[in-house]
PDB file of C-alpha atoms in Angstrom:
ATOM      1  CA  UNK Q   4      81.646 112.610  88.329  1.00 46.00           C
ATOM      2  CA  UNK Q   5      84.712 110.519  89.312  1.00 50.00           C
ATOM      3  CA  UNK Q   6      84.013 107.169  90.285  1.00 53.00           C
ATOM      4  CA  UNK Q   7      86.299 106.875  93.242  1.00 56.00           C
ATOM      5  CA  UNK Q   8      86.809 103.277  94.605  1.00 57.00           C
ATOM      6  CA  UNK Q   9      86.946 102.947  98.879  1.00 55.00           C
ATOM      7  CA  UNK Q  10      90.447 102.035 100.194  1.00 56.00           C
ATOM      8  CA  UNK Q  11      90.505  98.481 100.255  1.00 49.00           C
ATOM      9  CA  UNK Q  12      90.637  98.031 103.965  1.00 46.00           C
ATOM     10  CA  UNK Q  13      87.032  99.869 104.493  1.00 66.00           C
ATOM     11  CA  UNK Q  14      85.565  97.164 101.914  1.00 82.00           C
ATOM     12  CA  UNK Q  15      82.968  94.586 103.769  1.00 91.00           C
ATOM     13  CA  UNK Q  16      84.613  91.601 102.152  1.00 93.00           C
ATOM     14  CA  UNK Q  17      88.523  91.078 102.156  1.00 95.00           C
ATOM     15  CA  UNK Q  18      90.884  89.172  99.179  1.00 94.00           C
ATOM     16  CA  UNK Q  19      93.504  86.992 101.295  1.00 95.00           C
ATOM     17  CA  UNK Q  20      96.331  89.711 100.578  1.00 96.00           C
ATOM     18  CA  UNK Q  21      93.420  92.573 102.169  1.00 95.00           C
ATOM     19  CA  UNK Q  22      92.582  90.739 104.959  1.00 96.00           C
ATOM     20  CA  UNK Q  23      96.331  90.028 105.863  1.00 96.00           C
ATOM     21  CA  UNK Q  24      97.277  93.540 105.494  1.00 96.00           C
ATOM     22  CA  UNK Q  25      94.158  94.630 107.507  1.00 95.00           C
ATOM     23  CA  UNK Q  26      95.326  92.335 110.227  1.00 94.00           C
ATOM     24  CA  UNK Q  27      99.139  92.864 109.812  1.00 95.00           C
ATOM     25  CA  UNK Q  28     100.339  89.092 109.320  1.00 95.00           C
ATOM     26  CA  UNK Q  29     101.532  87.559 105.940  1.00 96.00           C
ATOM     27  CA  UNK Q  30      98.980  86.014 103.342  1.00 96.00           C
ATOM     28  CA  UNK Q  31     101.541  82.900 104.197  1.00 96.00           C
ATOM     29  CA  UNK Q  32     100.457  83.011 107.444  1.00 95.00           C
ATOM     30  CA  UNK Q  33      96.591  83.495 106.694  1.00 94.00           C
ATOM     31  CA  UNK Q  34      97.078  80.458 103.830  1.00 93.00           C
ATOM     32  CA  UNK Q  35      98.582  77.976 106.595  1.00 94.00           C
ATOM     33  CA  UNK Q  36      95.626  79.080 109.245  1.00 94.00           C
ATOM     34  CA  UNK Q  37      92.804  78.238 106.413  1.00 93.00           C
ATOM     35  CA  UNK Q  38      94.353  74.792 105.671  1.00 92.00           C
ATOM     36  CA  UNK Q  39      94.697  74.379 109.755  1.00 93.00           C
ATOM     37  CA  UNK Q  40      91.121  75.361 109.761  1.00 91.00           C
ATOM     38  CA  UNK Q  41      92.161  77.212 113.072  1.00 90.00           C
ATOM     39  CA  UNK Q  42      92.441  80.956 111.504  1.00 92.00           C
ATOM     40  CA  UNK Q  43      89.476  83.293 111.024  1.00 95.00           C
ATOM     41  CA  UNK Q  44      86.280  82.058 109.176  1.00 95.00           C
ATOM     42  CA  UNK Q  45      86.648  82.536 105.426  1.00 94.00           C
ATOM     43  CA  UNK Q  46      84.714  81.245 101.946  1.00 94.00           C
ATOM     44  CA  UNK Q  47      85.430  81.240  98.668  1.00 93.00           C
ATOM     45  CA  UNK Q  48      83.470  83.885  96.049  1.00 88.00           C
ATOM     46  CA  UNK Q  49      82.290  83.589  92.935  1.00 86.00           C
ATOM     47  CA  UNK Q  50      83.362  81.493  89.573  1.00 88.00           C
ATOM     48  CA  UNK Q  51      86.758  80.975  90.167  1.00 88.00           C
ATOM     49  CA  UNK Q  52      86.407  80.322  94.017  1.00 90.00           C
ATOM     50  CA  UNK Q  53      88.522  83.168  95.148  1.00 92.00           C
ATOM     51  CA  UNK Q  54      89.215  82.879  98.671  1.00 93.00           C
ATOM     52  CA  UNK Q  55      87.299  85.947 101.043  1.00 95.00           C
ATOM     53  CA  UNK Q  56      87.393  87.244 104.265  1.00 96.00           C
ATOM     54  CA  UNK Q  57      84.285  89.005 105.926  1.00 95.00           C
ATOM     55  CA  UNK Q  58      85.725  92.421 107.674  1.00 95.00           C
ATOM     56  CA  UNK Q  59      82.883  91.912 110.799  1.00 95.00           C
ATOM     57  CA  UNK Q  60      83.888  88.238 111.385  1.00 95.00           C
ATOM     58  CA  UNK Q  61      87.568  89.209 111.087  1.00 96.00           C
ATOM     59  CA  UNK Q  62      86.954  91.611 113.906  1.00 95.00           C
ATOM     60  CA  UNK Q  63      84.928  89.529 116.040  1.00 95.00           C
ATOM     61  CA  UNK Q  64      87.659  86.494 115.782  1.00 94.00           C
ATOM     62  CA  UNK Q  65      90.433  89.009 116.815  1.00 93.00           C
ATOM     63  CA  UNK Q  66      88.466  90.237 119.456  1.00 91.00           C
ATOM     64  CA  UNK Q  67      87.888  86.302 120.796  1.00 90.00           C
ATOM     65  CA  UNK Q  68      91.472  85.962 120.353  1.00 88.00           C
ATOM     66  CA  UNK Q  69      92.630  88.430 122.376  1.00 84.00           C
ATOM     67  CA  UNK Q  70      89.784  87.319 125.340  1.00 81.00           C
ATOM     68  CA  UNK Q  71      91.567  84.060 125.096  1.00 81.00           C
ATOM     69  CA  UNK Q  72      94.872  85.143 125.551  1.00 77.00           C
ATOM     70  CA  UNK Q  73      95.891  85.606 129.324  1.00 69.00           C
ATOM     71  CA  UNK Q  74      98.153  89.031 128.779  1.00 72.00           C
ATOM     72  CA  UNK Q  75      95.134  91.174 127.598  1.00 69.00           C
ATOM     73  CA  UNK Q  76      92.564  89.174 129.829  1.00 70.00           C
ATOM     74  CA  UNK Q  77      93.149  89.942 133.328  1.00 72.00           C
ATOM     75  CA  UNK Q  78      90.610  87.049 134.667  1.00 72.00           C
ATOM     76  CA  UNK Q  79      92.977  84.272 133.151  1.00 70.00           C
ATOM     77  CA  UNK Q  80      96.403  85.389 134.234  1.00 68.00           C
ATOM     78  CA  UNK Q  81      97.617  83.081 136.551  1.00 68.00           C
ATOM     79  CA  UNK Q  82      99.227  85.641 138.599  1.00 71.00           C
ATOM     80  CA  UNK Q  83      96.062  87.139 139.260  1.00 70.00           C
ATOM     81  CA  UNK Q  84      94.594  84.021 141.142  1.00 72.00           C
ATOM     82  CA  UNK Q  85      95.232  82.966 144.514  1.00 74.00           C
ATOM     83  CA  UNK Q  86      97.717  80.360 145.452  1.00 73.00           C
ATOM     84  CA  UNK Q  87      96.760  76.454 145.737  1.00 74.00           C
ATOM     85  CA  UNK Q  88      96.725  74.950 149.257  1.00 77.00           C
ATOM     86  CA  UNK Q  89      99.129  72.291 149.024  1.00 78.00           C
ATOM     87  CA  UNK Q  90      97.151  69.572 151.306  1.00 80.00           C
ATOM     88  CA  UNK Q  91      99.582  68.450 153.749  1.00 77.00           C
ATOM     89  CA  UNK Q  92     100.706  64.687 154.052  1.00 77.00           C
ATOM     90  CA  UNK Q  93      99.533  62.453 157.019  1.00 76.00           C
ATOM     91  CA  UNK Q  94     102.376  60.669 158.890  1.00 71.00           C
ATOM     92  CA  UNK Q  95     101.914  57.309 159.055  1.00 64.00           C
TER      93      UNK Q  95
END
């Protein structure tokens, strides 16, 4: 029998240059979020500390991203809220 490997992108844990294809940004981009500490959660494997990405979490942090943001979340577009009462001013 053949040993035939899974495409990389159906693999439970991600290399940097995986995860950024999976998620269609550059590794650059993936490297500056890790040293931010503001991208999605990753580790480092094994002996020489290669840098990982869990496919589940990176899922789950797009998925909080996009609640976040208010274009794809209707309840925090600010055009979807009613207008502040401006409180008049007393004469004195």
């Amino acid at each position: 029998m053949r040993n035939q490997s899974k495409p990389a992108v159906e693999a439970a844990f991600l290399n940097v240059q995986t995860a950024a294809q999976y998620m269609g940004i550059s590794v650059n981009t993936l490297y500056v979020w890790r040293h931010r500490r503001q991208g999605p959660p990753s580790f480092r494997m094994g002996p020489g500390g290669r840098v990982m990405y869990r496919r589940d979490l990176l899922d789950a942090w797009l998925r909080e991203q996009q609640r976040a943001d208010s274009r794809s979340n209707p309840a925090l577009n600010p055009l979807n809220k009613a207008p502040q009462q401006r409180e008049r001013r007393r004469a004195s």
